[in-house]
PDB file of C-alpha atoms (C1' of nucleotides) in Angstrom:
ATOM      1  CA  MET A 153     131.889 145.051 127.556  1.00 72.00           C
ATOM      2  CA  PRO A 154     129.437 147.587 128.877  1.00 81.00           C
ATOM      3  CA  GLU A 155     128.693 150.378 126.438  1.00 85.00           C
ATOM      4  CA  LEU A 156     125.766 152.776 126.569  1.00 88.00           C
ATOM      5  CA  PRO A 157     122.882 150.260 126.377  1.00 86.00           C
ATOM      6  CA  GLU A 158     124.339 148.032 129.068  1.00 84.00           C
ATOM      7  CA  VAL A 159     125.039 150.997 131.339  1.00 88.00           C
ATOM      8  CA  GLU A 160     121.482 152.241 130.821  1.00 89.00           C
ATOM      9  CA  VAL A 161     120.148 148.855 131.938  1.00 85.00           C
ATOM     10  CA  VAL A 162     122.197 149.207 135.122  1.00 88.00           C
ATOM     11  CA  ARG A 163     121.004 152.782 135.638  1.00 90.00           C
ATOM     12  CA  ARG A 164     117.382 151.698 135.477  1.00 88.00           C
ATOM     13  CA  GLY A 165     118.048 148.882 137.892  1.00 86.00           C
ATOM     14  CA  LEU A 166     119.800 151.183 140.348  1.00 90.00           C
ATOM     15  CA  HIS A 167     116.989 153.681 140.140  1.00 91.00           C
ATOM     16  CA  GLU A 168     114.474 150.979 140.913  1.00 89.00           C
ATOM     17  CA  HIS A 169     116.367 149.263 143.720  1.00 90.00           C
ATOM     18  CA  VAL A 170     118.378 151.861 145.616  1.00 93.00           C
ATOM     19  CA  ALA A 171     116.753 155.261 145.037  1.00 95.00           C
ATOM     20  CA  GLY A 172     115.280 156.604 148.255  1.00 98.00           C
ATOM     21  CA  ARG A 173     117.344 154.353 150.520  1.00 98.00           C
ATOM     22  CA  THR A 174     119.793 155.576 153.157  1.00 98.00           C
ATOM     23  CA  VAL A 175     123.337 154.242 153.406  1.00 98.00           C
ATOM     24  CA  ALA A 176     124.187 152.615 156.730  1.00 98.00           C
ATOM     25  CA  ALA A 177     127.677 151.284 156.050  1.00 97.00           C
ATOM     26  CA  VAL A 178     130.267 151.177 153.282  1.00 97.00           C
ATOM     27  CA  GLU A 179     133.011 148.616 152.921  1.00 96.00           C
ATOM     28  CA  VAL A 180     135.811 149.020 150.360  1.00 95.00           C
ATOM     29  CA  LEU A 181     137.400 145.638 149.737  1.00 94.00           C
ATOM     30  CA  HIS A 182     139.837 146.670 147.004  1.00 92.00           C
ATOM     31  CA  PRO A 183     141.462 150.119 146.974  1.00 90.00           C
ATOM     32  CA  ARG A 184     141.830 150.174 143.196  1.00 91.00           C
ATOM     33  CA  ALA A 185     138.055 150.276 142.822  1.00 93.00           C
ATOM     34  CA  ILE A 186     137.942 153.740 144.408  1.00 93.00           C
ATOM     35  CA  ARG A 187     141.237 155.047 142.986  1.00 91.00           C
ATOM     36  CA  ARG A 188     139.387 157.914 141.274  1.00 90.00           C
ATOM     37  CA  HIS A 189     138.248 159.057 144.707  1.00 93.00           C
ATOM     38  CA  LEU A 190     141.480 160.836 145.528  1.00 89.00           C
ATOM     39  CA  PRO A 191     140.883 161.323 149.299  1.00 91.00           C
ATOM     40  CA  GLY A 192     140.890 157.532 149.586  1.00 91.00           C
ATOM     41  CA  ALA A 193     138.763 154.614 150.684  1.00 93.00           C
ATOM     42  CA  ALA A 194     138.165 155.734 154.264  1.00 94.00           C
ATOM     43  CA  ASP A 195     136.949 159.139 153.108  1.00 95.00           C
ATOM     44  CA  PHE A 196     134.694 157.510 150.523  1.00 95.00           C
ATOM     45  CA  ALA A 197     133.100 155.312 153.170  1.00 96.00           C
ATOM     46  CA  VAL A 198     132.662 158.059 155.752  1.00 96.00           C
ATOM     47  CA  ARG A 199     131.166 160.571 153.349  1.00 96.00           C
ATOM     48  CA  LEU A 200     128.767 158.117 151.728  1.00 97.00           C
ATOM     49  CA  THR A 201     127.484 156.768 155.032  1.00 98.00           C
ATOM     50  CA  GLY A 202     124.287 158.473 156.163  1.00 98.00           C
ATOM     51  CA  GLN A 203     123.443 159.812 152.715  1.00 98.00           C
ATOM     52  CA  THR A 204     120.149 159.020 151.066  1.00 98.00           C
ATOM     53  CA  LEU A 205     120.432 157.949 147.437  1.00 98.00           C
ATOM     54  CA  ARG A 206     118.287 159.904 145.009  1.00 97.00           C
ATOM     55  CA  ALA A 207     117.911 159.601 141.233  1.00 96.00           C
ATOM     56  CA  ALA A 208     120.242 157.404 139.159  1.00 95.00           C
ATOM     57  CA  ARG A 209     121.567 159.200 136.088  1.00 96.00           C
ATOM     58  CA  ARG A 210     123.793 158.482 133.137  1.00 95.00           C
ATOM     59  CA  ARG A 211     125.850 160.177 130.471  1.00 95.00           C
ATOM     60  CA  GLY A 212     127.530 157.953 127.907  1.00 94.00           C
ATOM     61  CA  LYS A 213     129.110 155.105 129.845  1.00 92.00           C
ATOM     62  CA  TYR A 214     129.228 156.963 133.153  1.00 95.00           C
ATOM     63  CA  LEU A 215     126.478 156.599 135.692  1.00 94.00           C
ATOM     64  CA  TRP A 216     125.880 158.214 139.037  1.00 96.00           C
ATOM     65  CA  VAL A 217     123.397 158.446 141.873  1.00 96.00           C
ATOM     66  CA  ASP A 218     122.504 161.834 143.303  1.00 97.00           C
ATOM     67  CA  LEU A 219     123.073 162.049 147.052  1.00 97.00           C
ATOM     68  CA  SER A 220     120.934 163.894 149.608  1.00 98.00           C
ATOM     69  CA  GLY A 221     123.998 165.942 150.595  1.00 97.00           C
ATOM     70  CA  GLY A 222     124.300 167.397 147.086  1.00 96.00           C
ATOM     71  CA  ASP A 223     127.194 165.386 145.689  1.00 96.00           C
ATOM     72  CA  ALA A 224     126.961 162.207 143.611  1.00 96.00           C
ATOM     73  CA  MET A 225     128.246 158.674 143.797  1.00 96.00           C
ATOM     74  CA  LEU A 226     129.845 158.230 140.395  1.00 96.00           C
ATOM     75  CA  ALA A 227     130.490 154.867 138.768  1.00 94.00           C
ATOM     76  CA  HIS A 228     132.195 153.621 135.663  1.00 93.00           C
ATOM     77  CA  LEU A 229     131.918 149.912 134.882  1.00 89.00           C
ATOM     78  CA  GLY A 230     135.095 149.774 132.826  1.00 88.00           C
ATOM     79  CA  MET A 231     135.248 146.450 131.053  1.00 84.00           C
ATOM     80  CA  SER A 232     133.929 144.037 133.629  1.00 83.00           C
ATOM     81  CA  GLY A 233     132.161 146.073 136.292  1.00 87.00           C
ATOM     82  CA  GLN A 234     128.803 144.990 137.681  1.00 88.00           C
ATOM     83  CA  MET A 235     126.340 146.571 140.088  1.00 90.00           C
ATOM     84  CA  LEU A 236     124.545 143.868 141.993  1.00 89.00           C
ATOM     85  CA  VAL A 237     121.685 144.133 144.472  1.00 88.00           C
ATOM     86  CA  GLN A 238     122.018 141.130 146.762  1.00 88.00           C
ATOM     87  CA  PRO A 239     120.358 139.975 149.966  1.00 90.00           C
ATOM     88  CA  VAL A 240     122.363 140.664 153.120  1.00 94.00           C
ATOM     89  CA  GLY A 241     124.358 137.537 153.895  1.00 93.00           C
ATOM     90  CA  ALA A 242     124.572 136.265 150.318  1.00 90.00           C
ATOM     91  CA  PRO A 243     128.069 134.857 149.711  1.00 89.00           C
ATOM     92  CA  ASP A 244     130.619 137.439 148.570  1.00 91.00           C
ATOM     93  CA  GLU A 245     131.402 137.357 144.887  1.00 88.00           C
ATOM     94  CA  LYS A 246     134.999 136.506 144.045  1.00 88.00           C
ATOM     95  CA  HIS A 247     135.643 140.005 142.711  1.00 89.00           C
ATOM     96  CA  LEU A 248     133.540 141.982 145.159  1.00 92.00           C
ATOM     97  CA  ARG A 249     135.186 145.422 145.469  1.00 94.00           C
ATOM     98  CA  VAL A 250     132.711 147.651 147.340  1.00 96.00           C
ATOM     99  CA  ARG A 251     129.711 146.838 149.510  1.00 96.00           C
ATOM    100  CA  VAL A 252     127.038 149.378 150.479  1.00 96.00           C
ATOM    101  CA  ARG A 253     124.608 148.444 153.259  1.00 97.00           C
ATOM    102  CA  PHE A 254     121.370 150.295 153.858  1.00 98.00           C
ATOM    103  CA  ALA A 255     119.582 151.482 156.987  1.00 98.00           C
ATOM    104  CA  ASP A 256     116.462 149.529 156.020  1.00 98.00           C
ATOM    105  CA  ASP A 257     118.436 146.249 156.288  1.00 96.00           C
ATOM    106  CA  GLY A 258     117.198 145.390 152.799  1.00 95.00           C
ATOM    107  CA  PRO A 259     119.298 144.083 149.922  1.00 93.00           C
ATOM    108  CA  GLU A 260     122.789 145.591 149.695  1.00 93.00           C
ATOM    109  CA  LEU A 261     124.465 147.184 146.717  1.00 94.00           C
ATOM    110  CA  ARG A 262     127.663 145.534 145.521  1.00 93.00           C
ATOM    111  CA  PHE A 263     130.234 146.717 143.032  1.00 93.00           C
ATOM    112  CA  VAL A 264     131.880 143.658 141.518  1.00 90.00           C
ATOM    113  CA  ASP A 265     134.685 144.007 138.976  1.00 89.00           C
ATOM    114  CA  GLN A 266     137.084 141.347 137.810  1.00 86.00           C
ATOM    115  CA  ARG A 267     139.589 143.497 135.924  1.00 86.00           C
ATOM    116  CA  THR A 268     139.247 146.642 138.027  1.00 88.00           C
ATOM    117  CA  PHE A 269     139.179 149.026 135.083  1.00 89.00           C
ATOM    118  CA  GLY A 270     136.001 150.413 136.563  1.00 90.00           C
ATOM    119  CA  GLY A 271     135.459 152.139 139.862  1.00 93.00           C
ATOM    120  CA  LEU A 272     133.422 154.358 142.175  1.00 95.00           C
ATOM    121  CA  ALA A 273     134.014 157.878 143.437  1.00 95.00           C
ATOM    122  CA  LEU A 274     132.210 160.692 145.192  1.00 96.00           C
ATOM    123  CA  ALA A 275     132.048 163.809 143.069  1.00 95.00           C
ATOM    124  CA  GLU A 276     130.826 167.354 143.251  1.00 94.00           C
ATOM    125  CA  ILE A 277     128.028 168.330 140.871  1.00 95.00           C
ATOM    126  CA  VAL A 278     128.806 171.134 138.415  1.00 93.00           C
ATOM    127  CA  GLU A 279     126.567 172.649 135.746  1.00 93.00           C
ATOM    128  CA  VAL A 280     127.682 172.199 132.126  1.00 92.00           C
ATOM    129  CA  ASP A 281     125.594 173.561 129.266  1.00 90.00           C
ATOM    130  CA  GLY A 282     122.571 173.746 131.547  1.00 91.00           C
ATOM    131  CA  THR A 283     122.920 170.179 132.815  1.00 94.00           C
ATOM    132  CA  PRO A 284     124.151 169.143 136.278  1.00 95.00           C
ATOM    133  CA  LEU A 285     127.048 166.678 135.984  1.00 95.00           C
ATOM    134  CA  PRO A 286     129.612 165.164 138.338  1.00 95.00           C
ATOM    135  CA  ARG A 287     132.842 167.075 137.825  1.00 93.00           C
ATOM    136  CA  PRO A 288     134.785 164.127 136.317  1.00 93.00           C
ATOM    137  CA  VAL A 289     132.071 163.831 133.649  1.00 94.00           C
ATOM    138  CA  ALA A 290     132.072 167.503 132.681  1.00 93.00           C
ATOM    139  CA  HIS A 291     134.137 166.885 129.521  1.00 92.00           C
ATOM    140  CA  ILE A 292     131.988 163.976 128.270  1.00 94.00           C
ATOM    141  CA  ALA A 293     129.751 164.856 125.320  1.00 95.00           C
ATOM    142  CA  ARG A 294     126.031 164.159 125.319  1.00 95.00           C
ATOM    143  CA  ASP A 295     125.143 160.706 124.079  1.00 94.00           C
ATOM    144  CA  PRO A 296     122.654 160.021 121.264  1.00 92.00           C
ATOM    145  CA  MET A 297     119.930 159.062 123.766  1.00 91.00           C
ATOM    146  CA  ASP A 298     120.165 162.380 125.594  1.00 94.00           C
ATOM    147  CA  PRO A 299     116.989 164.409 124.865  1.00 92.00           C
ATOM    148  CA  ALA A 300     119.218 167.458 124.360  1.00 93.00           C
ATOM    149  CA  PHE A 301     121.579 165.646 121.968  1.00 94.00           C
ATOM    150  CA  ASP A 302     122.305 167.924 119.012  1.00 94.00           C
ATOM    151  CA  ALA A 303     122.895 165.707 115.979  1.00 93.00           C
ATOM    152  CA  ASP A 304     123.947 168.580 113.707  1.00 93.00           C
ATOM    153  CA  ALA A 305     126.507 169.768 116.231  1.00 93.00           C
ATOM    154  CA  ALA A 306     127.843 166.232 116.668  1.00 94.00           C
ATOM    155  CA  VAL A 307     128.209 165.835 112.892  1.00 94.00           C
ATOM    156  CA  ALA A 308     130.070 169.133 112.692  1.00 93.00           C
ATOM    157  CA  ALA A 309     132.352 168.178 115.590  1.00 93.00           C
ATOM    158  CA  LEU A 310     133.091 164.819 113.986  1.00 93.00           C
ATOM    159  CA  ARG A 311     133.956 166.358 110.627  1.00 92.00           C
ATOM    160  CA  ARG A 312     136.166 169.004 112.206  1.00 91.00           C
ATOM    161  CA  ARG A 313     138.479 166.315 113.500  1.00 91.00           C
ATOM    162  CA  ARG A 314     141.552 165.348 111.528  1.00 90.00           C
ATOM    163  CA  THR A 315     141.591 161.676 112.283  1.00 92.00           C
ATOM    164  CA  GLU A 316     140.055 158.355 111.269  1.00 92.00           C
ATOM    165  CA  VAL A 317     136.327 157.907 111.612  1.00 94.00           C
ATOM    166  CA  LYS A 318     136.474 155.028 114.105  1.00 94.00           C
ATOM    167  CA  ARG A 319     138.823 156.934 116.394  1.00 93.00           C
ATOM    168  CA  ALA A 320     136.372 159.820 116.306  1.00 94.00           C
ATOM    169  CA  LEU A 321     133.410 157.557 117.111  1.00 94.00           C
ATOM    170  CA  LEU A 322     135.247 156.276 120.171  1.00 94.00           C
ATOM    171  CA  ASP A 323     136.144 159.785 121.348  1.00 94.00           C
ATOM    172  CA  GLN A 324     133.797 160.408 124.273  1.00 93.00           C
ATOM    173  CA  THR A 325     134.273 164.174 123.993  1.00 93.00           C
ATOM    174  CA  LEU A 326     132.617 164.161 120.537  1.00 94.00           C
ATOM    175  CA  VAL A 327     129.773 161.704 121.082  1.00 94.00           C
ATOM    176  CA  SER A 328     129.593 159.546 124.173  1.00 94.00           C
ATOM    177  CA  GLY A 329     128.421 156.009 124.824  1.00 92.00           C
ATOM    178  CA  VAL A 330     129.970 154.333 121.772  1.00 93.00           C
ATOM    179  CA  GLY A 331     132.616 151.667 122.404  1.00 91.00           C
ATOM    180  CA  ASN A 332     134.423 149.205 120.176  1.00 91.00           C
ATOM    181  CA  ILE A 333     131.418 146.925 119.626  1.00 89.00           C
ATOM    182  CA  TYR A 334     128.838 149.503 118.611  1.00 91.00           C
ATOM    183  CA  ALA A 335     131.406 151.505 116.651  1.00 93.00           C
ATOM    184  CA  ASP A 336     132.036 148.482 114.423  1.00 94.00           C
ATOM    185  CA  GLU A 337     128.308 147.815 114.106  1.00 93.00           C
ATOM    186  CA  ALA A 338     127.542 151.432 113.170  1.00 94.00           C
ATOM    187  CA  LEU A 339     130.362 151.505 110.599  1.00 95.00           C
ATOM    188  CA  TRP A 340     129.048 148.293 109.034  1.00 96.00           C
ATOM    189  CA  ARG A 341     125.537 149.696 108.785  1.00 96.00           C
ATOM    190  CA  ALA A 342     126.901 152.862 107.196  1.00 96.00           C
ATOM    191  CA  ARG A 343     129.177 150.822 104.893  1.00 96.00           C
ATOM    192  CA  LEU A 344     132.223 152.755 106.025  1.00 95.00           C
ATOM    193  CA  HIS A 345     135.696 151.503 106.854  1.00 95.00           C
ATOM    194  CA  GLY A 346     136.889 152.776 110.221  1.00 94.00           C
ATOM    195  CA  LEU A 347     140.084 154.152 108.703  1.00 92.00           C
ATOM    196  CA  ARG A 348     138.226 156.645 106.509  1.00 93.00           C
ATOM    197  CA  ALA A 349     139.232 160.238 107.174  1.00 93.00           C
ATOM    198  CA  THR A 350     136.638 162.208 109.158  1.00 92.00           C
ATOM    199  CA  ASP A 351     137.359 165.491 107.415  1.00 87.00           C
ATOM    200  CA  LYS A 352     136.650 163.947 104.015  1.00 89.00           C
ATOM    201  CA  LEU A 353     133.353 162.453 105.120  1.00 92.00           C
ATOM    202  CA  GLY A 354     130.322 164.190 103.654  1.00 93.00           C
ATOM    203  CA  ARG A 355     127.870 165.822 106.009  1.00 93.00           C
ATOM    204  CA  ALA A 356     125.110 163.395 105.022  1.00 95.00           C
ATOM    205  CA  LYS A 357     127.324 160.334 105.470  1.00 95.00           C
ATOM    206  CA  ALA A 358     128.509 161.516 108.872  1.00 95.00           C
ATOM    207  CA  ALA A 359     124.920 162.117 109.917  1.00 95.00           C
ATOM    208  CA  GLU A 360     123.975 158.658 108.685  1.00 96.00           C
ATOM    209  CA  LEU A 361     126.788 157.089 110.680  1.00 96.00           C
ATOM    210  CA  LEU A 362     125.720 158.786 113.906  1.00 95.00           C
ATOM    211  CA  ALA A 363     122.102 157.816 113.263  1.00 95.00           C
ATOM    212  CA  HIS A 364     123.185 154.204 112.848  1.00 95.00           C
ATOM    213  CA  ALA A 365     125.161 154.366 116.084  1.00 94.00           C
ATOM    214  CA  ALA A 366     122.090 155.661 117.895  1.00 94.00           C
ATOM    215  CA  GLN A 367     119.860 153.057 116.268  1.00 93.00           C
ATOM    216  CA  VAL A 368     122.080 150.052 117.012  1.00 91.00           C
ATOM    217  CA  MET A 369     122.379 151.095 120.658  1.00 90.00           C
ATOM    218  CA  HIS A 370     118.636 151.643 120.838  1.00 90.00           C
ATOM    219  CA  GLU A 371     117.989 148.154 119.505  1.00 89.00           C
ATOM    220  CA  ALA A 372     120.458 146.655 121.971  1.00 86.00           C
ATOM    221  CA  LEU A 373     118.728 148.452 124.810  1.00 84.00           C
ATOM    222  CA  GLY A 374     115.444 146.979 123.654  1.00 79.00           C
ATOM    223  CA  GLU A 375     116.888 143.495 123.994  1.00 75.00           C
ATOM    224  CA  GLY A 376     118.806 144.035 127.236  1.00 65.00           C
ATOM    225  CA  GLY A 377     116.132 145.985 129.026  1.00 46.00           C
ATOM    226  CA  THR A 378     113.842 142.993 129.249  1.00 40.00           C
ATOM    227  CA  SER A 379     116.377 140.273 130.002  1.00 38.00           C
ATOM    228  CA  PHE A 380     117.594 141.039 133.511  1.00 40.00           C
ATOM    229  CA  ASP A 381     116.134 139.697 136.695  1.00 40.00           C
ATOM    230  CA  ALA A 382     114.195 142.289 138.643  1.00 36.00           C
ATOM    231  CA  LEU A 383     116.131 141.491 141.811  1.00 35.00           C
ATOM    232  CA  TYR A 384     119.490 141.355 140.162  1.00 40.00           C
ATOM    233  CA  VAL A 385     120.769 144.601 138.751  1.00 46.00           C
ATOM    234  CA  ASN A 386     123.366 143.289 136.430  1.00 49.00           C
ATOM    235  CA  VAL A 387     125.333 143.968 133.367  1.00 39.00           C
ATOM    236  CA  ASN A 388     127.854 141.401 132.389  1.00 37.00           C
ATOM    237  CA  GLY A 389     130.040 141.605 129.320  1.00 33.00           C
ATOM    238  CA  GLN A 390     130.405 137.859 129.202  1.00 35.00           C
ATOM    239  CA  SER A 391     126.687 137.082 129.359  1.00 41.00           C
ATOM    240  CA  GLY A 392     126.291 138.701 125.956  1.00 40.00           C
ATOM    241  CA  TYR A 393     122.570 139.101 125.769  1.00 45.00           C
ATOM    242  CA  PHE A 394     123.103 141.545 122.923  1.00 56.00           C
ATOM    243  CA  ASP A 395     125.330 139.215 120.906  1.00 57.00           C
ATOM    244  CA  ARG A 396     122.557 137.752 118.792  1.00 58.00           C
ATOM    245  CA  SER A 397     122.027 140.935 116.830  1.00 77.00           C
ATOM    246  CA  LEU A 398     125.657 141.800 116.114  1.00 86.00           C
ATOM    247  CA  ALA A 399     126.487 141.923 112.405  1.00 91.00           C
ATOM    248  CA  VAL A 400     130.283 142.015 112.458  1.00 92.00           C
ATOM    249  CA  TYR A 401     131.741 142.336 115.954  1.00 89.00           C
ATOM    250  CA  GLY A 402     133.374 139.061 117.001  1.00 86.00           C
ATOM    251  CA  ARG A 403     132.348 137.337 113.748  1.00 88.00           C
ATOM    252  CA  GLU A 404     135.722 136.907 112.035  1.00 89.00           C
ATOM    253  CA  ASP A 405     135.492 134.626 108.963  1.00 89.00           C
ATOM    254  CA  GLU A 406     131.720 134.330 109.321  1.00 90.00           C
ATOM    255  CA  PRO A 407     129.618 135.576 106.388  1.00 93.00           C
ATOM    256  CA  CYS A 408     128.591 139.218 106.165  1.00 94.00           C
ATOM    257  CA  ARG A 409     124.846 139.382 106.794  1.00 93.00           C
ATOM    258  CA  ARG A 410     124.432 141.574 103.691  1.00 95.00           C
ATOM    259  CA  CYS A 411     126.697 140.040 101.071  1.00 96.00           C
ATOM    260  CA  GLY A 412     128.091 136.795 102.468  1.00 95.00           C
ATOM    261  CA  THR A 413     131.743 137.843 102.238  1.00 95.00           C
ATOM    262  CA  PRO A 414     133.712 136.541 105.253  1.00 93.00           C
ATOM    263  CA  VAL A 415     134.041 139.192 107.960  1.00 92.00           C
ATOM    264  CA  ARG A 416     137.613 140.339 108.510  1.00 92.00           C
ATOM    265  CA  ARG A 417     139.393 141.246 111.718  1.00 90.00           C
ATOM    266  CA  GLU A 418     142.107 143.883 111.679  1.00 90.00           C
ATOM    267  CA  PRO A 419     144.337 145.209 114.474  1.00 88.00           C
ATOM    268  CA  PHE A 420     143.287 148.618 115.704  1.00 89.00           C
ATOM    269  CA  MET A 421     144.769 150.524 118.641  1.00 86.00           C
ATOM    270  CA  ASN A 422     146.008 147.338 120.344  1.00 82.00           C
ATOM    271  CA  ARG A 423     142.600 145.711 119.904  1.00 86.00           C
ATOM    272  CA  SER A 424     140.475 144.571 116.965  1.00 90.00           C
ATOM    273  CA  SER A 425     138.164 145.997 114.353  1.00 92.00           C
ATOM    274  CA  TYR A 426     135.646 143.823 112.505  1.00 93.00           C
ATOM    275  CA  SER A 427     134.256 144.753 109.098  1.00 94.00           C
ATOM    276  CA  CYS A 428     133.103 143.395 105.760  1.00 95.00           C
ATOM    277  CA  PRO A 429     135.866 143.639 103.125  1.00 94.00           C
ATOM    278  CA  ARG A 430     133.288 144.105 100.362  1.00 96.00           C
ATOM    279  CA  CYS A 431     130.744 146.434 101.980  1.00 96.00           C
ATOM    280  CA  GLN A 432     133.421 148.471 103.759  1.00 95.00           C
ATOM    281  CA  PRO A 433     136.405 148.816 101.456  1.00 94.00           C
ATOM    282  CA  ARG A 434     139.579 150.005 103.113  1.00 91.00           C
ATOM    283  CA  PRO A 435     140.517 153.536 102.021  1.00 89.00           C
ATOM    284  CA  ARG A 436     143.558 153.887  99.772  1.00 79.00           C
ATOM    285  CA  GLY A 437     146.750 155.317 101.162  1.00 63.00           C
TER     286      GLY A 437
ATOM    287  C1'  DA B 214     146.076 172.388 121.482  1.00 59.41           C
ATOM    288  C1'  DG B 215     144.927 168.438 119.275  1.00 59.41           C
ATOM    289  C1'  DG B 216     146.330 163.789 118.199  1.00 59.41           C
ATOM    290  C1'  DC B 217     148.000 159.571 119.755  1.00 59.41           C
ATOM    291  C1'  DA B 218     150.887 155.825 121.977  1.00 59.41           C
ATOM    292  C1'  DG B 219     151.327 153.758 126.399  1.00 59.41           C
ATOM    293  C1'  DT B 220     149.398 152.043 130.627  1.00 59.41           C
ATOM    294  C1'  DC B 221     146.441 149.876 133.975  1.00 59.41           C
ATOM    295  C1'  DC B 222     144.194 144.662 135.178  1.00 59.41           C
ATOM    296  C1'  DT B 223     142.956 139.463 135.349  1.00 59.41           C
ATOM    297  C1'  DG B 224     140.739 135.254 133.536  1.00 59.41           C
ATOM    298  C1'  DG B 225     140.490 132.382 129.654  1.00 59.41           C
ATOM    299  C1'  DT B 226     142.734 130.171 126.053  1.00 59.41           C
ATOM    300  C1'  DA B 227     146.222 128.817 122.646  1.00 59.41           C
ATOM    301  C1'  DG B 228     150.610 126.855 122.097  1.00 59.41           C
ATOM    302  C1'  DC B 229     154.518 124.152 123.411  1.00 59.41           C
TER     303       DC B 229
ATOM    304  C1'  DT C 182     150.259 118.607 132.973  1.00 59.41           C
ATOM    305  C1'  DG C 183     152.030 122.971 133.634  1.00 59.41           C
ATOM    306  C1'  DC C 184     154.133 126.729 132.117  1.00 59.41           C
ATOM    307  C1'  DT C 185     154.278 131.131 129.143  1.00 59.41           C
ATOM    308  C1'  DA C 186     152.328 134.396 125.930  1.00 59.41           C
ATOM    309  C1'  DC C 187     148.660 136.708 124.421  1.00 59.41           C
ATOM    310  C1'  DC C 188     144.075 138.778 124.161  1.00 59.41           C
ATOM    311  C1'  DA C 189     139.925 141.440 125.654  1.00 59.41           C
ATOM    312  C1'  DG C 190     139.592 147.126 125.956  1.00 59.41           C
ATOM    313  C1'  DG C 191     137.770 152.333 128.352  1.00 59.41           C
ATOM    314  C1'  DA C 192     139.842 156.217 129.678  1.00 59.41           C
ATOM    315  C1'  DC C 193     143.399 158.663 131.657  1.00 59.41           C
ATOM    316  C1'  DT C 194     148.495 160.338 131.383  1.00 59.41           C
ATOM    317  C1'  DG C 195     152.010 162.375 129.189  1.00 59.41           C
ATOM    318  C1'  DC C 196     154.553 163.192 125.106  1.00 59.41           C
ATOM    319  C1'  DC C 197     155.098 165.425 120.613  1.00 59.41           C
TER     320       DC C 197
END
DNA sequence: AGGCAGTCCTGGTAGC
DNA sequence: TGCTACCAGGACTGCC
């Protein structure tokens, strides 16, 4: 499941392989993949054609490519989305949703997505807090890797919430980029149970938690950034090149790496949370 | 207005 | 073997 580090790997790959190239043709093979582009698939294709792609950018789990015309091509990978750069004529992937061909007849850009939670759209750029953002991203908070990320402000925002700490970590309007995997990893490092109340969390503990979230994502990026083929811009939840370093996520009944207690799995928001019963005691009540 | 349940989607797997 | 049920989960929608 692509979270911030995986999306950053894709951003770097896009920047390297498509920046500076001009779009010659766009083919939308599945309408759901451009459902966030309200004017529809035909409009998406027409407006993207002829544009030159500029810098690839990211905030949290959203990424986009600036267009010569001033707008941006926005992408969210959802759960299973991939951006592939493939030679023209390479066989279509089973879940190929959008194909972008370039005027230089070089490798084409493909958006492939099995579960179609992700998608592409064209969006207007607006300025938020001094930073240009595609309009659909305007409400997304800065992520911990943003040079302008304000840790003190994020801690304050987190503690203002009246909810459970894991819910808050996953709230992209507080801090962006953290998904279920890195939330569980950060909570384990901070020795906090995800059901702890945010408004009863001390300032120092909240700051520690956010620092752990930033650190675990940074480490994952260090692993993922070196493991993808230069000609194959790819992030794939199933490939799991970050799995080796996970302490709790997906490790039910396996020993906690700190104390050896079997890791537990608990239902959480129609999915799962993983934690150590000893290091992360469940709050009372 | 903030919090939160419900919804979208498909491949893999467990269970019968 | 072949069916059904369930699980993965990010982010938006709409309700309270």
